[in-house]
mmCIF file with all atom_site columns, C-alpha atoms in Angstrom:
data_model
loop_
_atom_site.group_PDB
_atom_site.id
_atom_site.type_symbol
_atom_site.label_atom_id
_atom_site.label_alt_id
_atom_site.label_comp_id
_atom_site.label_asym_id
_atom_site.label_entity_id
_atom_site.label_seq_id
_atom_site.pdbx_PDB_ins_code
_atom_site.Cartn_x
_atom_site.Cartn_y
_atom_site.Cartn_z
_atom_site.occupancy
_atom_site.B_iso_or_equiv
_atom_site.pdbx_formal_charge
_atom_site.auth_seq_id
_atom_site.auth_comp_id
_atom_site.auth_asym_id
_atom_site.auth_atom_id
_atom_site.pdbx_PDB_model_num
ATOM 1   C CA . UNK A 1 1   ? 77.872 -55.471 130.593 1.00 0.00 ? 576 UNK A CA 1
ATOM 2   C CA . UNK A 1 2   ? 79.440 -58.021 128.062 1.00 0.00 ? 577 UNK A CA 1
ATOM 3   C CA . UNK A 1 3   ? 82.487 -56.888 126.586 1.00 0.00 ? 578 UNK A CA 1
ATOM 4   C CA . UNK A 1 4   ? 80.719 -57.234 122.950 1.00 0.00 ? 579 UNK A CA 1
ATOM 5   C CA . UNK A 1 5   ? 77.847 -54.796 124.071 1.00 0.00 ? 580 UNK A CA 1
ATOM 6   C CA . UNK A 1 6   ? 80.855 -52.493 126.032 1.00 0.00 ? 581 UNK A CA 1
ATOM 7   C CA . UNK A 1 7   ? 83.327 -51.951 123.204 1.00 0.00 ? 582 UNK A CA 1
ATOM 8   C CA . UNK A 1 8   ? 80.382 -51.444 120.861 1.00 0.00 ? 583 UNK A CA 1
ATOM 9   C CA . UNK A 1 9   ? 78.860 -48.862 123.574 1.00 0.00 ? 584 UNK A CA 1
ATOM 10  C CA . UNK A 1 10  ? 82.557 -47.437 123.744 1.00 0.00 ? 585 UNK A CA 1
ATOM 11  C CA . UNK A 1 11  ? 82.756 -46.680 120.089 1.00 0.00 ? 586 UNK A CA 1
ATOM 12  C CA . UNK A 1 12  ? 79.780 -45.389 119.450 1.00 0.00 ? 587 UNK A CA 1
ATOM 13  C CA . UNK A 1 13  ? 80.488 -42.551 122.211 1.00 0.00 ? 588 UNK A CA 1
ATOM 14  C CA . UNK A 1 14  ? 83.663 -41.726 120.189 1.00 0.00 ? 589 UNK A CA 1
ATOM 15  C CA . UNK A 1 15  ? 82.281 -41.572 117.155 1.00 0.00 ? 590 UNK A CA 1
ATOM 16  C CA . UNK A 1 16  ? 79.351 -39.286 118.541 1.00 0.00 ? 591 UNK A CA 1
ATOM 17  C CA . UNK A 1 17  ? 81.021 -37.251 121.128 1.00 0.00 ? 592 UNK A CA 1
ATOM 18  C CA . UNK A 1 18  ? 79.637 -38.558 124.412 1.00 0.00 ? 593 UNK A CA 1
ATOM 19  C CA . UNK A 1 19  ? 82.628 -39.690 126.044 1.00 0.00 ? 594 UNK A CA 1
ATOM 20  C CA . UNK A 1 20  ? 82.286 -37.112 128.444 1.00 0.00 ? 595 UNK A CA 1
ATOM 21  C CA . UNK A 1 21  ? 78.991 -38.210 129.569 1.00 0.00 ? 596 UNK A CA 1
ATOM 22  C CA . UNK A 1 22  ? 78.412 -41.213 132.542 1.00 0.00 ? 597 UNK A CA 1
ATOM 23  C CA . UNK A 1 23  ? 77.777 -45.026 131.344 1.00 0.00 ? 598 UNK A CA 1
ATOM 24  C CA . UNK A 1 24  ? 74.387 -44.449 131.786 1.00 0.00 ? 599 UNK A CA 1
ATOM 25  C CA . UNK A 1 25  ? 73.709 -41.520 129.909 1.00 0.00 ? 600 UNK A CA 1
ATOM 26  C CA . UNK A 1 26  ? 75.862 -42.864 127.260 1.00 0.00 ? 601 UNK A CA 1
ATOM 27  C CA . UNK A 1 27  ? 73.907 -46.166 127.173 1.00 0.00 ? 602 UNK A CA 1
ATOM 28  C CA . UNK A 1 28  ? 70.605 -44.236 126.636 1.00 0.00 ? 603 UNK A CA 1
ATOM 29  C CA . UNK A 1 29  ? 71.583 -42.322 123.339 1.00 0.00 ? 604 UNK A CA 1
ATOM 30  C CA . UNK A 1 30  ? 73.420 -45.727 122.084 1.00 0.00 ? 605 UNK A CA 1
ATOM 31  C CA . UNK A 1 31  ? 69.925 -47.495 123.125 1.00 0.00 ? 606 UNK A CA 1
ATOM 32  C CA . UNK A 1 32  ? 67.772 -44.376 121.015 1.00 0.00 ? 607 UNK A CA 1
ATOM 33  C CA . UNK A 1 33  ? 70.428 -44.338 118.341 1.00 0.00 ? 608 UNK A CA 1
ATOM 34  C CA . UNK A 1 34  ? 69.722 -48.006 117.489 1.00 0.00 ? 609 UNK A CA 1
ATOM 35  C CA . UNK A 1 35  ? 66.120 -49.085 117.837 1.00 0.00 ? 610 UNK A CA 1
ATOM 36  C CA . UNK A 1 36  ? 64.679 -45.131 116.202 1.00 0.00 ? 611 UNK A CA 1
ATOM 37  C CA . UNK A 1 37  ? 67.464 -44.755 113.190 1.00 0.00 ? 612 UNK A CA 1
ATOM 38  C CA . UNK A 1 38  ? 65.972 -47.947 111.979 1.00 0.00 ? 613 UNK A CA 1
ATOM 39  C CA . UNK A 1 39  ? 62.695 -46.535 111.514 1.00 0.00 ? 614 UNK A CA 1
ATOM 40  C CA . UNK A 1 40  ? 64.471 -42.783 109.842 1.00 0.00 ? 615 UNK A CA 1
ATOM 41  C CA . UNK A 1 41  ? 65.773 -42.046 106.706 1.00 0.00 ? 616 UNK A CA 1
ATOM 42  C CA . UNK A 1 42  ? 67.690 -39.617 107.738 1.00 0.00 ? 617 UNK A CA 1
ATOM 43  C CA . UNK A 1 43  ? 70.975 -39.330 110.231 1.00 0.00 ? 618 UNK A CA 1
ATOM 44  C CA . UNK A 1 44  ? 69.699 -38.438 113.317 1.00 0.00 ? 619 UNK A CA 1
ATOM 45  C CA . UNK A 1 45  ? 71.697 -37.167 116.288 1.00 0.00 ? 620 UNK A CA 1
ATOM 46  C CA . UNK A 1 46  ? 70.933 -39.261 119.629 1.00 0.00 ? 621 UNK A CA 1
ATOM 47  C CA . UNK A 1 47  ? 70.550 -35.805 121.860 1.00 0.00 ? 622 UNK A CA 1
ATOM 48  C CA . UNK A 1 48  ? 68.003 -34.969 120.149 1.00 0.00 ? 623 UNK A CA 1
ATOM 49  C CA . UNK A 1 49  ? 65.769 -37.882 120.505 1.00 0.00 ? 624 UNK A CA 1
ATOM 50  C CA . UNK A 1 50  ? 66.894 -38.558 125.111 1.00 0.00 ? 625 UNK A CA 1
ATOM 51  C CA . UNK A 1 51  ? 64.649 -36.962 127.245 1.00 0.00 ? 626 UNK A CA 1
ATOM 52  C CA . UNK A 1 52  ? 65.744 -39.297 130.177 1.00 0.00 ? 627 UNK A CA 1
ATOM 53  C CA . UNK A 1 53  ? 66.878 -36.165 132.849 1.00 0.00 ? 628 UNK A CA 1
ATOM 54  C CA . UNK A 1 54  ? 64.406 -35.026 135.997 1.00 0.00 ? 629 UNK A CA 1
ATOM 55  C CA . UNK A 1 55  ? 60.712 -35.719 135.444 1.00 0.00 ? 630 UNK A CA 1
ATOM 56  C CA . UNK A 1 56  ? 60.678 -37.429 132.265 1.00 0.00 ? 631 UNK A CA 1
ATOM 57  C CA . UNK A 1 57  ? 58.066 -40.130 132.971 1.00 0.00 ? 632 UNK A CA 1
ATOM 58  C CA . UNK A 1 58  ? 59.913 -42.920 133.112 1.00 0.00 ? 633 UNK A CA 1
ATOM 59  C CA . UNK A 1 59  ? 61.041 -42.669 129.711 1.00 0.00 ? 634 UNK A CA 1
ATOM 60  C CA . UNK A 1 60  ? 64.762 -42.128 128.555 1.00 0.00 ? 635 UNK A CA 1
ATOM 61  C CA . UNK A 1 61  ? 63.818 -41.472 124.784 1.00 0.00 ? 636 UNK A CA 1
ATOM 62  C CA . UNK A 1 62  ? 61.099 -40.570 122.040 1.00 0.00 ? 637 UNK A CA 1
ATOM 63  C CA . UNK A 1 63  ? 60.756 -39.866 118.634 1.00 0.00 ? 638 UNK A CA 1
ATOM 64  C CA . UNK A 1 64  ? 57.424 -39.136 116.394 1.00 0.00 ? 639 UNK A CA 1
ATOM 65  C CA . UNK A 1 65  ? 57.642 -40.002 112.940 1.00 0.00 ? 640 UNK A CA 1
ATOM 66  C CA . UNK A 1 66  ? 55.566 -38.547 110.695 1.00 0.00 ? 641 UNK A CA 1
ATOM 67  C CA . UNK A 1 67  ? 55.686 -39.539 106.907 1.00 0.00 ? 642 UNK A CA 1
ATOM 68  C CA . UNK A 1 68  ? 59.047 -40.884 107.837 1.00 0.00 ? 643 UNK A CA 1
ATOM 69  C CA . UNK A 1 69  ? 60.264 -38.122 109.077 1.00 0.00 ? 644 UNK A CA 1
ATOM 70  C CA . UNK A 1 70  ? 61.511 -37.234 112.676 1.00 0.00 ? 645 UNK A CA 1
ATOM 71  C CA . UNK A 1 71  ? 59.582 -34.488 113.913 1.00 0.00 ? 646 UNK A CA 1
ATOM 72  C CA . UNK A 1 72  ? 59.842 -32.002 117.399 1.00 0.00 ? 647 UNK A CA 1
ATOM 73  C CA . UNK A 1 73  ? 57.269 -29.229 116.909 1.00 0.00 ? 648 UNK A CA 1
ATOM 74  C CA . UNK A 1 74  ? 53.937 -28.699 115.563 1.00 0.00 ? 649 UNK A CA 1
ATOM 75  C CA . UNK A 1 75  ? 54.820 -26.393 112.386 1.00 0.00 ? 650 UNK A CA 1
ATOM 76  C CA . UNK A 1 76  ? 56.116 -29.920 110.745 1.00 0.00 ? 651 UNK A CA 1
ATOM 77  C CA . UNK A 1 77  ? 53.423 -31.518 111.141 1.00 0.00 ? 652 UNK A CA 1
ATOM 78  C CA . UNK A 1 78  ? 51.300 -28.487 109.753 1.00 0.00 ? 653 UNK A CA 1
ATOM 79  C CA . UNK A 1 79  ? 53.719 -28.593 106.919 1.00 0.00 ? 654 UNK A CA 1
ATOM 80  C CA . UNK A 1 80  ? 53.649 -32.306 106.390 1.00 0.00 ? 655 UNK A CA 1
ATOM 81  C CA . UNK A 1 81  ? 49.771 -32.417 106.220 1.00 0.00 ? 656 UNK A CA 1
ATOM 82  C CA . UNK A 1 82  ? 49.624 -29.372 104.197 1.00 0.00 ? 657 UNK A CA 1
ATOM 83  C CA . UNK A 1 83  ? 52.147 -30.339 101.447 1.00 0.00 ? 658 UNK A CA 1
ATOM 84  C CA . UNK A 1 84  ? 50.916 -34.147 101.043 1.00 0.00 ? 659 UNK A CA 1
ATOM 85  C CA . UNK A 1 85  ? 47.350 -34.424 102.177 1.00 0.00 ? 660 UNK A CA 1
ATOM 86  C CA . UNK A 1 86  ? 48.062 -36.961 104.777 1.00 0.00 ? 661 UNK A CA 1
ATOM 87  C CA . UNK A 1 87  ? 49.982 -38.078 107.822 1.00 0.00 ? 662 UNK A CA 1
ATOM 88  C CA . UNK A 1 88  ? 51.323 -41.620 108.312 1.00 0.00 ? 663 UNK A CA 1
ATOM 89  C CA . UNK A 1 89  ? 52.197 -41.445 111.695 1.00 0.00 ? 664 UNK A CA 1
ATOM 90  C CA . UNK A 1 90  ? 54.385 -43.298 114.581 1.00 0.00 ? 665 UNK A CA 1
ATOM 91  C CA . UNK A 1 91  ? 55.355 -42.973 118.422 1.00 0.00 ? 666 UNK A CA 1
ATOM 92  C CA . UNK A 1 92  ? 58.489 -44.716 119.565 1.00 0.00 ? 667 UNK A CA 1
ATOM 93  C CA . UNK A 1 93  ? 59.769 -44.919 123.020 1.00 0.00 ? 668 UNK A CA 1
ATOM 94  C CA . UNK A 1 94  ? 62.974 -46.191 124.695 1.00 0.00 ? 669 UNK A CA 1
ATOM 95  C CA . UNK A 1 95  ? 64.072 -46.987 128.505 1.00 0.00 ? 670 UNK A CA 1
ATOM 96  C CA . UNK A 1 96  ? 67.292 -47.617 128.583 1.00 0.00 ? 671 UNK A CA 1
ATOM 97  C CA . UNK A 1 97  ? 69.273 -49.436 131.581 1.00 0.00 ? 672 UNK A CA 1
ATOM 98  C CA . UNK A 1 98  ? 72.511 -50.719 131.810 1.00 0.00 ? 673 UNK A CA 1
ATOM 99  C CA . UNK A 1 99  ? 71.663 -53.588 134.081 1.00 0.00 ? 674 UNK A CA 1
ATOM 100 C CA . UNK A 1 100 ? 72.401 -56.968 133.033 1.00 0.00 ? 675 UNK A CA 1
ATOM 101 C CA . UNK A 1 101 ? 68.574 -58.046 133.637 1.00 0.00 ? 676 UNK A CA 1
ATOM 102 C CA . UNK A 1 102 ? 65.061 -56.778 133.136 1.00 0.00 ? 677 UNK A CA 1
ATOM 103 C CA . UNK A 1 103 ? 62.976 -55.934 136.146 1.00 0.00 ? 678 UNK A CA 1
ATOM 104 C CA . UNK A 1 104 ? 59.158 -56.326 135.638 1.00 0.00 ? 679 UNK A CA 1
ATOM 105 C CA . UNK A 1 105 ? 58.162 -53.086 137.784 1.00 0.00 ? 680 UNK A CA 1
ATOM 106 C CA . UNK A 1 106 ? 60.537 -50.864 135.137 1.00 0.00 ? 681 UNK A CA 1
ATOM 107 C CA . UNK A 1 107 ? 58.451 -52.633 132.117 1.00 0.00 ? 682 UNK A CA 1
ATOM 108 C CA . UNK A 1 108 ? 55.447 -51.407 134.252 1.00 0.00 ? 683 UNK A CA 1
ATOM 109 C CA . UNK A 1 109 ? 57.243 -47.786 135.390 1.00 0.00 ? 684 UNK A CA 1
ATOM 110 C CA . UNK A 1 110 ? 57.751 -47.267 131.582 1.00 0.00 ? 685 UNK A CA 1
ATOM 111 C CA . UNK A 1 111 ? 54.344 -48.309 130.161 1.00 0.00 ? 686 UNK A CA 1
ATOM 112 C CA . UNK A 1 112 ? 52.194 -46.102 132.867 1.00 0.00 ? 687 UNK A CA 1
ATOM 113 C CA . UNK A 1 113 ? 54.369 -43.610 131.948 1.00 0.00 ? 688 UNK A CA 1
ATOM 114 C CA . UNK A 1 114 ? 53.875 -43.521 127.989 1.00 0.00 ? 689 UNK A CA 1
ATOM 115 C CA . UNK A 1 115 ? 50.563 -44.005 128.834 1.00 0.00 ? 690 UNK A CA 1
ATOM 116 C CA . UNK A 1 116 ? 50.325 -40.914 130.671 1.00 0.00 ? 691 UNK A CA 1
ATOM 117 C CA . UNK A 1 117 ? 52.008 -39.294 127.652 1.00 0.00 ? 692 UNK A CA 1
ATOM 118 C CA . UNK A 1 118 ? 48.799 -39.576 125.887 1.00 0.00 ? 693 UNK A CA 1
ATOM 119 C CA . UNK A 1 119 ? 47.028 -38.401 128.865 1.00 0.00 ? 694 UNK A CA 1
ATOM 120 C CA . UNK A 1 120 ? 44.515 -34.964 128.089 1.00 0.00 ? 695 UNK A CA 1
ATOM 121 C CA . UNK A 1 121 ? 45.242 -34.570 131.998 1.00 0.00 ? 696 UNK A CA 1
ATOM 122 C CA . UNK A 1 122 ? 48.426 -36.348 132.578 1.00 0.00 ? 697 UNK A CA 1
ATOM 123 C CA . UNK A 1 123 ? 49.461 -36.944 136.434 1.00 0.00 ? 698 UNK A CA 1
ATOM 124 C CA . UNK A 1 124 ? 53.035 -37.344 136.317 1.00 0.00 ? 699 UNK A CA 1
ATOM 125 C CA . UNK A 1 125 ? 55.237 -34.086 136.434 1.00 0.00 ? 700 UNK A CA 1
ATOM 126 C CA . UNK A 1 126 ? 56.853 -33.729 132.438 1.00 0.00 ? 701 UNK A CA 1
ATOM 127 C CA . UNK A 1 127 ? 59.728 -31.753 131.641 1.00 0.00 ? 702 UNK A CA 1
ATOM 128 C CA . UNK A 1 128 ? 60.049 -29.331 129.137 1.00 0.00 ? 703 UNK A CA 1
ATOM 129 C CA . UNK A 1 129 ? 60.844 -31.920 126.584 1.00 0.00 ? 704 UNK A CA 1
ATOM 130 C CA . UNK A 1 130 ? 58.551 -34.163 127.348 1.00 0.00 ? 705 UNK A CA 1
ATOM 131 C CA . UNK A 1 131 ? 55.862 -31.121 127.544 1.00 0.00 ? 706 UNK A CA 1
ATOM 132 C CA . UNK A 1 132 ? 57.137 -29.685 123.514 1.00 0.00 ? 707 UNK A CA 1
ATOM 133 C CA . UNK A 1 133 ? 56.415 -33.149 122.178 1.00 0.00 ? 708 UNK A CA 1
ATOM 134 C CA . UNK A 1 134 ? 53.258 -33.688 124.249 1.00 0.00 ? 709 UNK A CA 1
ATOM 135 C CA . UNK A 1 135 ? 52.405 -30.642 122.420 1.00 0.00 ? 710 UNK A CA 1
ATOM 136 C CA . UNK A 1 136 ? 53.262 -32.513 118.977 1.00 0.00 ? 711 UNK A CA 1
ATOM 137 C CA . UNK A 1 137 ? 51.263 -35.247 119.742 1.00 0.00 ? 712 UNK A CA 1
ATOM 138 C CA . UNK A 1 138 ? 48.099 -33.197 120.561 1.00 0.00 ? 713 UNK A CA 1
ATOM 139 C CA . UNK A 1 139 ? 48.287 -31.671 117.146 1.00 0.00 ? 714 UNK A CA 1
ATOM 140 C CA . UNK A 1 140 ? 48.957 -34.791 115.545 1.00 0.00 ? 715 UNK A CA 1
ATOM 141 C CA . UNK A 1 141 ? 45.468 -35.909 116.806 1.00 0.00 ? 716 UNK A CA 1
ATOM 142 C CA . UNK A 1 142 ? 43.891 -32.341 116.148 1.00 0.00 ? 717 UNK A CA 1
ATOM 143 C CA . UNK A 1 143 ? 44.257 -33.486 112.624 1.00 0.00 ? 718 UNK A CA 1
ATOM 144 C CA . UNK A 1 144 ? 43.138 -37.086 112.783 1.00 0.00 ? 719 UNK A CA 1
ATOM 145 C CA . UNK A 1 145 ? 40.755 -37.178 109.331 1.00 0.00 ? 720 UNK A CA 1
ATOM 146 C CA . UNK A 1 146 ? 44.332 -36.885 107.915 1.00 0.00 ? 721 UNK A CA 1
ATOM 147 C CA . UNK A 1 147 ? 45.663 -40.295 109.148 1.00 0.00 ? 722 UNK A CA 1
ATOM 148 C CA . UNK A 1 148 ? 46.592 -42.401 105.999 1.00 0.00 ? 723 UNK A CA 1
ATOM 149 C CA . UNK A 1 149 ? 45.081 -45.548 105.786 1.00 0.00 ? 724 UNK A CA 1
ATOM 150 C CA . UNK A 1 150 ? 44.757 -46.001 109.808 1.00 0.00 ? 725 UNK A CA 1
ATOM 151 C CA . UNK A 1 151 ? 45.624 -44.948 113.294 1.00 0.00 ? 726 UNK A CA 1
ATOM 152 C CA . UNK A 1 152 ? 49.288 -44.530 114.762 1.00 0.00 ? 727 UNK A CA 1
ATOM 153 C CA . UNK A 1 153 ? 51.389 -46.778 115.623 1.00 0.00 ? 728 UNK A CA 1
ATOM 154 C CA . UNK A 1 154 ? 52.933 -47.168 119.036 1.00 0.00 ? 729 UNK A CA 1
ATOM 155 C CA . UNK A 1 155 ? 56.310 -48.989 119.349 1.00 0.00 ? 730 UNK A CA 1
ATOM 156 C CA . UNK A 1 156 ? 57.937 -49.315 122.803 1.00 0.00 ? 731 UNK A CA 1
ATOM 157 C CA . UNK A 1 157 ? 61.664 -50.632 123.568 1.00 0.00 ? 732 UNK A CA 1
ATOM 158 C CA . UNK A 1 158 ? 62.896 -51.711 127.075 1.00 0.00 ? 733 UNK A CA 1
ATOM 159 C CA . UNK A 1 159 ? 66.489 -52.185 126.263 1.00 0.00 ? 734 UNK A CA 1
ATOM 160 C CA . UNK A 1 160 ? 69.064 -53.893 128.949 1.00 0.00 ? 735 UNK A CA 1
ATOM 161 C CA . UNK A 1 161 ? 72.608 -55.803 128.649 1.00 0.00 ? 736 UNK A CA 1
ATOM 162 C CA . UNK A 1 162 ? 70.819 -58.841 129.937 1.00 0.00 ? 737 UNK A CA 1
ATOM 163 C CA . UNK A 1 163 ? 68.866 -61.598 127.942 1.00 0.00 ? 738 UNK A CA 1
ATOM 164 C CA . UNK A 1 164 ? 65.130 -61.808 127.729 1.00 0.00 ? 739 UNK A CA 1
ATOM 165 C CA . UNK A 1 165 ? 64.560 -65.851 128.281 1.00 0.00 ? 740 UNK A CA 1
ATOM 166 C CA . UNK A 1 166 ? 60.492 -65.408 128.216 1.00 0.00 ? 741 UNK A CA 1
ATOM 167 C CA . UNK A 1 167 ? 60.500 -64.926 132.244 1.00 0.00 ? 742 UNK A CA 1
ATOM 168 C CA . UNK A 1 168 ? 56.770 -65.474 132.561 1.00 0.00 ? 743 UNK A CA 1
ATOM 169 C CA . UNK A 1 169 ? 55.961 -62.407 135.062 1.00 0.00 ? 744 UNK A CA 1
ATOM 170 C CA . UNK A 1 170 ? 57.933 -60.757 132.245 1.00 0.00 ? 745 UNK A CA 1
ATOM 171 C CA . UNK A 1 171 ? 55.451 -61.275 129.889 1.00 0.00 ? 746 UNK A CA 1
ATOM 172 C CA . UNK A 1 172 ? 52.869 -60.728 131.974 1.00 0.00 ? 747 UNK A CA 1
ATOM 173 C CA . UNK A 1 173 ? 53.826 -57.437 132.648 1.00 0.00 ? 748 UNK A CA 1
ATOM 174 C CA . UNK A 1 174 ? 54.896 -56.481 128.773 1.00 0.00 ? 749 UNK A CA 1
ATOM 175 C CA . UNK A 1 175 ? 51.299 -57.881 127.795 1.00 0.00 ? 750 UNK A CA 1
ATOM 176 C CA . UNK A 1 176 ? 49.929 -55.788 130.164 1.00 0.00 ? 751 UNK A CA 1
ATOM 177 C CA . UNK A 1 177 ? 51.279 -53.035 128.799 1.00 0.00 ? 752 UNK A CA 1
ATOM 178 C CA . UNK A 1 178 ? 50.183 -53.456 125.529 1.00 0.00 ? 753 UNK A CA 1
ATOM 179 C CA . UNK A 1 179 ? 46.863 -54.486 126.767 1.00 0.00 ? 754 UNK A CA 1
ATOM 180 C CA . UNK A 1 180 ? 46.482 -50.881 128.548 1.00 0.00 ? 755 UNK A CA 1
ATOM 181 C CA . UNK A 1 181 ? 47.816 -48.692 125.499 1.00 0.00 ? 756 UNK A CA 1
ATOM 182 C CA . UNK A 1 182 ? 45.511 -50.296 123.076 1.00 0.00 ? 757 UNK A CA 1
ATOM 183 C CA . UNK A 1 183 ? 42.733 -49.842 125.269 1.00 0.00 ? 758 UNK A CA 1
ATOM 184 C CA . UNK A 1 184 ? 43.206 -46.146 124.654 1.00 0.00 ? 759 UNK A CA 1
ATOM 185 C CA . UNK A 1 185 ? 41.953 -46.714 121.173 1.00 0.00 ? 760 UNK A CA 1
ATOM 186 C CA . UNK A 1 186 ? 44.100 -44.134 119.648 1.00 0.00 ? 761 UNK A CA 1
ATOM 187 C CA . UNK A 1 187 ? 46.890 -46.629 117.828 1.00 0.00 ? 762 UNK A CA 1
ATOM 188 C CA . UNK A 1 188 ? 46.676 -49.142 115.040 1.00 0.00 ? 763 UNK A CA 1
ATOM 189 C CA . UNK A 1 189 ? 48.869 -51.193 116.985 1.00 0.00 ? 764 UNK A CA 1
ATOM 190 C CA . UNK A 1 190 ? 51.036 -51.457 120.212 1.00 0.00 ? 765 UNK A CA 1
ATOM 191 C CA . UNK A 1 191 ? 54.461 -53.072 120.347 1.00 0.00 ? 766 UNK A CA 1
ATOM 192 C CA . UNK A 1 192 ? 56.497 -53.627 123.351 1.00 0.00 ? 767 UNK A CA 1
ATOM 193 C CA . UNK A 1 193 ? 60.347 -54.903 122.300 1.00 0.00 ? 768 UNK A CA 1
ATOM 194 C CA . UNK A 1 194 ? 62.213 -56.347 124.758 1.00 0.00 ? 769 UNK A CA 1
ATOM 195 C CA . UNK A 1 195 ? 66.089 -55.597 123.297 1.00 0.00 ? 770 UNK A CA 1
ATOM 196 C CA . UNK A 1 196 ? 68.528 -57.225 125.174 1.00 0.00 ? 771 UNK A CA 1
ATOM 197 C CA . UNK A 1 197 ? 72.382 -57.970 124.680 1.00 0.00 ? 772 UNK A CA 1
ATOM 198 C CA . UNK A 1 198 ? 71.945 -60.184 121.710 1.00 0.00 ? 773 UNK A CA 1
ATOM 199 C CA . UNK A 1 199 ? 69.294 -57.959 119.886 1.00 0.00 ? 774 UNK A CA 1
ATOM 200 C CA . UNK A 1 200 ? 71.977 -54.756 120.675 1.00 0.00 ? 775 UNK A CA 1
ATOM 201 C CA . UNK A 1 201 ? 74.609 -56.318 118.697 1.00 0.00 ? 776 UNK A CA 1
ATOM 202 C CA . UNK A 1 202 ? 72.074 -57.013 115.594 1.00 0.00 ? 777 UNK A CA 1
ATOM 203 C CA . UNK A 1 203 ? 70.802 -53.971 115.775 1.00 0.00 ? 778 UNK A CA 1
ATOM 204 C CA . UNK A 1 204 ? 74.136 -52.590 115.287 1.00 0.00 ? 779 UNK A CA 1
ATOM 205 C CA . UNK A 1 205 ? 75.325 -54.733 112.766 1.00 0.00 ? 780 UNK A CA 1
ATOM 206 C CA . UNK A 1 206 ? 71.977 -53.500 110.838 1.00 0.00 ? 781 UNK A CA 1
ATOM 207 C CA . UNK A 1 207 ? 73.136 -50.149 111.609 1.00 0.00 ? 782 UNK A CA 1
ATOM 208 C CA . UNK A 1 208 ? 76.546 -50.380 110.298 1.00 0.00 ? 783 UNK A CA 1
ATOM 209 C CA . UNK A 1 209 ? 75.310 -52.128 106.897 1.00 0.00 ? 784 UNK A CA 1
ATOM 210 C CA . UNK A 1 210 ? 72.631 -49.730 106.247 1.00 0.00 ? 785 UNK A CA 1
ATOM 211 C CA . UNK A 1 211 ? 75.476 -46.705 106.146 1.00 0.00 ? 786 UNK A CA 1
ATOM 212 C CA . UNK A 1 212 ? 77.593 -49.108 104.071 1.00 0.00 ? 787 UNK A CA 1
ATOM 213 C CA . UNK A 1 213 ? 74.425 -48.867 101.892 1.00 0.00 ? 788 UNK A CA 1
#
């Protein structure tokens, strides 16, 4: 890890209490933290968005945003449709590693396993996390005459302390990816963000100015 990306990750687990936590786990909430609180309004705490523990898919963090807000449970997204007539939805995903390169079977680890998030009959063991916002999404598409203007989108970020130089299998494997989540025909559109050490630092900077704000 560069000592940029280090003191940054170092300060951010003061400020939020994680210094008792390993590299790693610290890493994943300071990955969450920075590519979903660009998409929220509000402050959001980076627990609450890791699911990255035993049988999480492959996937370190989500968040659903409905109407701009963060939502966990189905009775805000009752609430949300209810009070204004429409949902305006988003899925955003995060695998975090603190390895100082990106490794083409993770980017396909990750994808299979967001794909199976979406899965009516998924076939990779959840935990309870991933299970209570499974059960979010499945309302969210109970209610899919509400969707304003069009589907879902689906944003995925494979973040690392390495560079992304356009490594052909690389992109292979990312436009794969994309390739199988929008043949699920459920999403307006399908992103996959590579973030490595240089996009980490801008996202923070963004971070830091948007407080200042």
């Amino acid at each position: 890890m560069d000592l940029i990306t280090k003191s940054l990750l170092s300060e951010f687990s003061r400020e939020h209490q994680l210094e008792n936590l390993s590299e790693s786990q610290q890493f994943e909430r300071f990955a969450a933290f920075l590519t979903i609180s660009r998409w929220v309004s509000e402050t959001i705490d980076p627990d609450e968005i890791v699911v990255g523990s035993g049988s999480d898919t492959g996937i370190d963090a989500i968040a659903i945003l409905v109407n701009g807000s963060l939502v966990d449970d189905e009775a805000s997204v009752q609430e949300f449709a209810e009070r204004n007539g429409f949902l305006d939805v988003a899925f955003l995903f995060v695998q975090a590693e603190t390895s100082s390169s990106f490794d083409a079977a993770k980017i396909g680890t990750f994808g299979f396993g967001v794909g199976d998030f979406f899965n009516t009959n998924p076939v990779l063991p959840r935990s309870q996390e991933i299970n209570d916002l499974a059960r979010v999404m499945s309302s969210i598409y109970s209610q899919s005459s509400k969707f304003k203007r069009a589907n879902p989108v689906c944003r995925l970020y494979y973040v690392t302390t390495g560079i992304w130089v356009g490594d052909r299998a690389l992109e292979a494997r990312r436009s794969a990816v994309i390739d199988d989540l929008s043949a699920l025909r459920i999403f307006s559109s399908v992103e996959f963000n590579p973030v490595d050490a240089t996009a980490i630092q801008r996202l923070h900077r963004e971070s830091r100015n948007s407080v200042s704000r």
